[in-house]
C-alpha cells in the first residue's frame, strides 16, 4: 500500500502541476516537488524492512506503476476536460458497472452472495471517498486534494500492524513512526501551496 500511494502521488502531483497548470509559478513548482520528495521519503521509511526481508520484486513495482498511471488518469482527466462534481459520476458508474461485469464473466460461477454483500460496504466507502474527492478537487486542485486523500496510508499502515497483527521489529516500528511523521509533514507542506 505505501509504495502504491507513493507512485500515485508522484504521478498525480507531476501531471496536475505540468498539464493541469496547477503550478502557478516556478516557486510553487519547486515547493511542490520538494513536498513530494518529503512525502516519498516518508513512504520509503514506512516500507523499510530489516535485513532486506520483504523486498518488493521489480515486476510488482512495474504493476504498481501501471496501476498508479491509470489511477492518475482517472483522477486528472476530468479536470483536464473541465468536468466537475456530479457530472463525473454517471459516466464513471456506467464504466465501472460494465467493467465489473466483463471482469466477473470469467468466474461467474464463483460469485457468492455473501462475498458480494460484504463488498457492498467497500463499494459504498469508495462512493463516499470519490464523491468528496471530486467535489473538493475543483476548488483546491487535483494535486492538493489527492495528496490529502492519500492519508489513507496512515490507516493502511497502522491498520496492518494493529488489526492484521503484522509483525515489526523495534527498528521497523521506529522507521514506521518516523516515516508517517515525515509523510504527514510532506502532505501538509503540499496543502500549504494552494
PDB file of N, CA, C and O in Angstrom, residues 101-147:
ATOM      1  N   UNK A 101     -18.743  -6.246 -14.836  1.00  0.00           N
ATOM      2  CA  UNK A 101     -19.407  -7.396 -15.481  1.00  0.00           C
ATOM      3  C   UNK A 101     -18.410  -8.158 -16.347  1.00  0.00           C
ATOM      4  O   UNK A 101     -18.340  -9.385 -16.304  1.00  0.00           O
ATOM      5  N   UNK A 102     -17.609  -7.434 -17.127  1.00  0.00           N
ATOM      6  CA  UNK A 102     -16.623  -8.088 -18.003  1.00  0.00           C
ATOM      7  C   UNK A 102     -15.607  -8.878 -17.179  1.00  0.00           C
ATOM      8  O   UNK A 102     -15.298 -10.031 -17.493  1.00  0.00           O
ATOM      9  N   UNK A 103     -15.113  -8.269 -16.109  1.00  0.00           N
ATOM     10  CA  UNK A 103     -14.121  -8.946 -15.268  1.00  0.00           C
ATOM     11  C   UNK A 103     -14.704 -10.192 -14.614  1.00  0.00           C
ATOM     12  O   UNK A 103     -14.052 -11.228 -14.527  1.00  0.00           O
ATOM     13  N   UNK A 104     -15.944 -10.114 -14.162  1.00  0.00           N
ATOM     14  CA  UNK A 104     -16.536 -11.251 -13.449  1.00  0.00           C
ATOM     15  C   UNK A 104     -17.088 -12.331 -14.374  1.00  0.00           C
ATOM     16  O   UNK A 104     -17.425 -13.421 -13.911  1.00  0.00           O
ATOM     17  N   UNK A 105     -17.174 -12.074 -15.669  1.00  0.00           N
ATOM     18  CA  UNK A 105     -17.717 -13.072 -16.603  1.00  0.00           C
ATOM     19  C   UNK A 105     -16.907 -14.371 -16.605  1.00  0.00           C
ATOM     20  O   UNK A 105     -17.476 -15.448 -16.698  1.00  0.00           O
ATOM     21  N   UNK A 106     -15.601 -14.262 -16.482  1.00  0.00           N
ATOM     22  CA  UNK A 106     -14.757 -15.449 -16.478  1.00  0.00           C
ATOM     23  C   UNK A 106     -15.073 -16.360 -15.298  1.00  0.00           C
ATOM     24  O   UNK A 106     -15.018 -17.565 -15.410  1.00  0.00           O
ATOM     25  N   UNK A 107     -15.364 -15.778 -14.166  1.00  0.00           N
ATOM     26  CA  UNK A 107     -15.532 -16.539 -12.928  1.00  0.00           C
ATOM     27  C   UNK A 107     -16.945 -16.401 -12.390  1.00  0.00           C
ATOM     28  O   UNK A 107     -17.153 -16.372 -11.184  1.00  0.00           O
ATOM     29  N   UNK A 108     -17.925 -16.289 -13.250  1.00  0.00           N
ATOM     30  CA  UNK A 108     -19.313 -16.051 -12.834  1.00  0.00           C
ATOM     31  C   UNK A 108     -19.814 -17.143 -11.885  1.00  0.00           C
ATOM     32  O   UNK A 108     -20.587 -16.875 -10.979  1.00  0.00           O
ATOM     33  N   UNK A 109     -19.345 -18.383 -12.065  1.00  0.00           N
ATOM     34  CA  UNK A 109     -19.796 -19.475 -11.201  1.00  0.00           C
ATOM     35  C   UNK A 109     -19.220 -19.367  -9.796  1.00  0.00           C
ATOM     36  O   UNK A 109     -19.745 -19.964  -8.868  1.00  0.00           O
ATOM     37  N   UNK A 110     -18.150 -18.596  -9.639  1.00  0.00           N
ATOM     38  CA  UNK A 110     -17.531 -18.454  -8.324  1.00  0.00           C
ATOM     39  C   UNK A 110     -18.111 -17.297  -7.511  1.00  0.00           C
ATOM     40  O   UNK A 110     -17.725 -17.107  -6.377  1.00  0.00           O
ATOM     41  N   UNK A 111     -19.012 -16.521  -8.096  1.00  0.00           N
ATOM     42  CA  UNK A 111     -19.601 -15.405  -7.368  1.00  0.00           C
ATOM     43  C   UNK A 111     -20.519 -15.932  -6.273  1.00  0.00           C
ATOM     44  O   UNK A 111     -21.393 -16.751  -6.513  1.00  0.00           O
ATOM     45  N   UNK A 112     -20.304 -15.458  -5.062  1.00  0.00           N
ATOM     46  CA  UNK A 112     -21.089 -15.883  -3.912  1.00  0.00           C
ATOM     47  C   UNK A 112     -21.811 -14.671  -3.341  1.00  0.00           C
ATOM     48  O   UNK A 112     -21.227 -13.591  -3.211  1.00  0.00           O
ATOM     49  N   UNK A 113     -23.066 -14.854  -2.984  1.00  0.00           N
ATOM     50  CA  UNK A 113     -23.891 -13.760  -2.464  1.00  0.00           C
ATOM     51  C   UNK A 113     -23.279 -13.145  -1.215  1.00  0.00           C
ATOM     52  O   UNK A 113     -23.277 -11.922  -1.056  1.00  0.00           O
ATOM     53  N   UNK A 114     -22.706 -13.968  -0.333  1.00  0.00           N
ATOM     54  CA  UNK A 114     -22.112 -13.462   0.908  1.00  0.00           C
ATOM     55  C   UNK A 114     -20.936 -12.515   0.599  1.00  0.00           C
ATOM     56  O   UNK A 114     -20.822 -11.437   1.187  1.00  0.00           O
ATOM     57  N   UNK A 115     -20.077 -12.914  -0.337  1.00  0.00           N
ATOM     58  CA  UNK A 115     -18.925 -12.082  -0.712  1.00  0.00           C
ATOM     59  C   UNK A 115     -19.385 -10.797  -1.395  1.00  0.00           C
ATOM     60  O   UNK A 115     -18.844  -9.719  -1.141  1.00  0.00           O
ATOM     61  N   UNK A 116     -20.399 -10.912  -2.232  1.00  0.00           N
ATOM     62  CA  UNK A 116     -20.940  -9.728  -2.920  1.00  0.00           C
ATOM     63  C   UNK A 116     -21.518  -8.758  -1.892  1.00  0.00           C
ATOM     64  O   UNK A 116     -21.261  -7.553  -1.949  1.00  0.00           O
ATOM     65  N   UNK A 117     -22.265  -9.284  -0.926  1.00  0.00           N
ATOM     66  CA  UNK A 117     -22.881  -8.442   0.102  1.00  0.00           C
ATOM     67  C   UNK A 117     -21.816  -7.718   0.925  1.00  0.00           C
ATOM     68  O   UNK A 117     -21.942  -6.532   1.203  1.00  0.00           O
ATOM     69  N   UNK A 118     -20.753  -8.434   1.313  1.00  0.00           N
ATOM     70  CA  UNK A 118     -19.676  -7.798   2.088  1.00  0.00           C
ATOM     71  C   UNK A 118     -18.986  -6.709   1.277  1.00  0.00           C
ATOM     72  O   UNK A 118     -18.583  -5.685   1.827  1.00  0.00           O
ATOM     73  N   UNK A 119     -18.833  -6.916  -0.008  1.00  0.00           N
ATOM     74  CA  UNK A 119     -18.146  -5.935  -0.844  1.00  0.00           C
ATOM     75  C   UNK A 119     -18.995  -4.701  -1.123  1.00  0.00           C
ATOM     76  O   UNK A 119     -18.468  -3.693  -1.601  1.00  0.00           O
ATOM     77  N   UNK A 120     -20.281  -4.753  -0.836  1.00  0.00           N
ATOM     78  CA  UNK A 120     -21.112  -3.555  -0.958  1.00  0.00           C
ATOM     79  C   UNK A 120     -20.624  -2.489   0.023  1.00  0.00           C
ATOM     80  O   UNK A 120     -20.640  -1.296  -0.285  1.00  0.00           O
ATOM     81  N   UNK A 121     -20.125  -2.909   1.178  1.00  0.00           N
ATOM     82  CA  UNK A 121     -19.578  -1.961   2.159  1.00  0.00           C
ATOM     83  C   UNK A 121     -18.360  -1.248   1.580  1.00  0.00           C
ATOM     84  O   UNK A 121     -18.240  -0.027   1.681  1.00  0.00           O
ATOM     85  N   UNK A 122     -17.443  -1.998   0.949  1.00  0.00           N
ATOM     86  CA  UNK A 122     -16.270  -1.350   0.368  1.00  0.00           C
ATOM     87  C   UNK A 122     -16.670  -0.458  -0.808  1.00  0.00           C
ATOM     88  O   UNK A 122     -16.096   0.616  -0.994  1.00  0.00           O
ATOM     89  N   UNK A 123     -17.651  -0.899  -1.584  1.00  0.00           N
ATOM     90  CA  UNK A 123     -18.136  -0.072  -2.692  1.00  0.00           C
ATOM     91  C   UNK A 123     -18.757   1.222  -2.199  1.00  0.00           C
ATOM     92  O   UNK A 123     -18.548   2.295  -2.772  1.00  0.00           O
ATOM     93  N   UNK A 124     -19.515   1.137  -1.114  1.00  0.00           N
ATOM     94  CA  UNK A 124     -20.126   2.338  -0.526  1.00  0.00           C
ATOM     95  C   UNK A 124     -19.056   3.282   0.000  1.00  0.00           C
ATOM     96  O   UNK A 124     -19.162   4.506  -0.137  1.00  0.00           O
ATOM     97  N   UNK A 125     -18.015   2.728   0.603  1.00  0.00           N
ATOM     98  CA  UNK A 125     -16.897   3.557   1.079  1.00  0.00           C
ATOM     99  C   UNK A 125     -16.225   4.262  -0.093  1.00  0.00           C
ATOM    100  O   UNK A 125     -15.855   5.437   0.001  1.00  0.00           O
ATOM    101  N   UNK A 126     -16.075   3.538  -1.200  1.00  0.00           N
ATOM    102  CA  UNK A 126     -15.463   4.120  -2.399  1.00  0.00           C
ATOM    103  C   UNK A 126     -16.306   5.281  -2.918  1.00  0.00           C
ATOM    104  O   UNK A 126     -15.770   6.310  -3.323  1.00  0.00           O
ATOM    105  N   UNK A 127     -17.632   5.131  -2.910  1.00  0.00           N
ATOM    106  CA  UNK A 127     -18.520   6.196  -3.384  1.00  0.00           C
ATOM    107  C   UNK A 127     -18.349   7.453  -2.530  1.00  0.00           C
ATOM    108  O   UNK A 127     -18.236   8.567  -3.059  1.00  0.00           O
ATOM    109  N   UNK A 128     -18.289   7.286  -1.215  1.00  0.00           N
ATOM    110  CA  UNK A 128     -18.120   8.441  -0.321  1.00  0.00           C
ATOM    111  C   UNK A 128     -16.765   9.104  -0.576  1.00  0.00           C
ATOM    112  O   UNK A 128     -16.671  10.332  -0.705  1.00  0.00           O
ATOM    113  N   UNK A 129     -15.713   8.295  -0.670  1.00  0.00           N
ATOM    114  CA  UNK A 129     -14.375   8.841  -0.915  1.00  0.00           C
ATOM    115  C   UNK A 129     -14.308   9.557  -2.255  1.00  0.00           C
ATOM    116  O   UNK A 129     -13.768  10.665  -2.362  1.00  0.00           O
ATOM    117  N   UNK A 130     -14.864   8.943  -3.278  1.00  0.00           N
ATOM    118  CA  UNK A 130     -14.844   9.530  -4.619  1.00  0.00           C
ATOM    119  C   UNK A 130     -15.653  10.817  -4.687  1.00  0.00           C
ATOM    120  O   UNK A 130     -15.242  11.793  -5.323  1.00  0.00           O
ATOM    121  N   UNK A 131     -16.818  10.811  -4.079  1.00  0.00           N
ATOM    122  CA  UNK A 131     -17.677  11.992  -4.099  1.00  0.00           C
ATOM    123  C   UNK A 131     -16.962  13.182  -3.483  1.00  0.00           C
ATOM    124  O   UNK A 131     -16.933  14.273  -4.061  1.00  0.00           O
ATOM    125  N   UNK A 132     -16.362  12.976  -2.320  1.00  0.00           N
ATOM    126  CA  UNK A 132     -15.669  14.089  -1.665  1.00  0.00           C
ATOM    127  C   UNK A 132     -14.422  14.501  -2.444  1.00  0.00           C
ATOM    128  O   UNK A 132     -14.125  15.691  -2.556  1.00  0.00           O
ATOM    129  N   UNK A 133     -13.708  13.524  -3.013  1.00  0.00           N
ATOM    130  CA  UNK A 133     -12.506  13.846  -3.788  1.00  0.00           C
ATOM    131  C   UNK A 133     -12.828  14.746  -4.975  1.00  0.00           C
ATOM    132  O   UNK A 133     -12.207  15.792  -5.167  1.00  0.00           O
ATOM    133  N   UNK A 134     -13.832  14.364  -5.767  1.00  0.00           N
ATOM    134  CA  UNK A 134     -14.162  15.151  -6.950  1.00  0.00           C
ATOM    135  C   UNK A 134     -14.864  16.467  -6.601  1.00  0.00           C
ATOM    136  O   UNK A 134     -14.708  17.453  -7.310  1.00  0.00           O
ATOM    137  N   UNK A 135     -15.619  16.496  -5.511  1.00  0.00           N
ATOM    138  CA  UNK A 135     -16.293  17.731  -5.109  1.00  0.00           C
ATOM    139  C   UNK A 135     -15.277  18.786  -4.674  1.00  0.00           C
ATOM    140  O   UNK A 135     -15.425  19.970  -4.984  1.00  0.00           O
ATOM    141  N   UNK A 136     -14.238  18.375  -3.996  1.00  0.00           N
ATOM    142  CA  UNK A 136     -13.264  19.325  -3.461  1.00  0.00           C
ATOM    143  C   UNK A 136     -12.180  19.668  -4.480  1.00  0.00           C
ATOM    144  O   UNK A 136     -11.639  20.771  -4.463  1.00  0.00           O
ATOM    145  N   UNK A 137     -11.865  18.730  -5.385  1.00  0.00           N
ATOM    146  CA  UNK A 137     -10.747  18.960  -6.308  1.00  0.00           C
ATOM    147  C   UNK A 137     -10.950  20.165  -7.218  1.00  0.00           C
ATOM    148  O   UNK A 137      -9.990  20.788  -7.646  1.00  0.00           O
ATOM    149  N   UNK A 138     -12.202  20.531  -7.491  1.00  0.00           N
ATOM    150  CA  UNK A 138     -12.423  21.692  -8.357  1.00  0.00           C
ATOM    151  C   UNK A 138     -12.050  22.994  -7.655  1.00  0.00           C
ATOM    152  O   UNK A 138     -11.681  23.960  -8.309  1.00  0.00           O
ATOM    153  N   UNK A 139     -12.111  23.027  -6.319  1.00  0.00           N
ATOM    154  CA  UNK A 139     -11.756  24.262  -5.620  1.00  0.00           C
ATOM    155  C   UNK A 139     -10.314  24.263  -5.114  1.00  0.00           C
ATOM    156  O   UNK A 139      -9.671  25.307  -5.092  1.00  0.00           O
ATOM    157  N   UNK A 140      -9.778  23.109  -4.710  1.00  0.00           N
ATOM    158  CA  UNK A 140      -8.412  23.062  -4.184  1.00  0.00           C
ATOM    159  C   UNK A 140      -7.374  22.657  -5.219  1.00  0.00           C
ATOM    160  O   UNK A 140      -6.188  22.872  -5.015  1.00  0.00           O
ATOM    161  N   UNK A 141      -7.816  22.024  -6.284  1.00  0.00           N
ATOM    162  CA  UNK A 141      -6.886  21.498  -7.277  1.00  0.00           C
ATOM    163  C   UNK A 141      -6.647  20.024  -7.033  1.00  0.00           C
ATOM    164  O   UNK A 141      -6.714  19.549  -5.904  1.00  0.00           O
ATOM    165  N   UNK A 142      -6.344  19.315  -8.094  1.00  0.00           N
ATOM    166  CA  UNK A 142      -6.185  17.865  -8.023  1.00  0.00           C
ATOM    167  C   UNK A 142      -4.972  17.481  -7.177  1.00  0.00           C
ATOM    168  O   UNK A 142      -5.040  16.569  -6.358  1.00  0.00           O
ATOM    169  N   UNK A 143      -3.860  18.183  -7.352  1.00  0.00           N
ATOM    170  CA  UNK A 143      -2.627  17.831  -6.640  1.00  0.00           C
ATOM    171  C   UNK A 143      -2.787  17.874  -5.136  1.00  0.00           C
ATOM    172  O   UNK A 143      -2.430  16.930  -4.427  1.00  0.00           O
ATOM    173  N   UNK A 144      -3.346  18.951  -4.623  1.00  0.00           N
ATOM    174  CA  UNK A 144      -3.531  19.101  -3.173  1.00  0.00           C
ATOM    175  C   UNK A 144      -4.585  18.134  -2.657  1.00  0.00           C
ATOM    176  O   UNK A 144      -4.392  17.443  -1.657  1.00  0.00           O
ATOM    177  N   UNK A 145      -5.727  18.067  -3.340  1.00  0.00           N
ATOM    178  CA  UNK A 145      -6.818  17.195  -2.904  1.00  0.00           C
ATOM    179  C   UNK A 145      -6.370  15.746  -2.861  1.00  0.00           C
ATOM    180  O   UNK A 145      -6.631  15.029  -1.890  1.00  0.00           O
ATOM    181  N   UNK A 146      -5.687  15.304  -3.897  1.00  0.00           N
ATOM    182  CA  UNK A 146      -5.272  13.912  -3.953  1.00  0.00           C
ATOM    183  C   UNK A 146      -4.227  13.605  -2.894  1.00  0.00           C
ATOM    184  O   UNK A 146      -4.223  12.521  -2.310  1.00  0.00           O
ATOM    185  N   UNK A 147      -3.336  14.566  -2.613  1.00  0.00           N
ATOM    186  CA  UNK A 147      -2.339  14.355  -1.557  1.00  0.00           C
ATOM    187  C   UNK A 147      -3.013  14.113  -0.219  1.00  0.00           C
ATOM    188  O   UNK A 147      -2.638  13.203   0.523  1.00  0.00           O
TER     189      UNK A 147
END
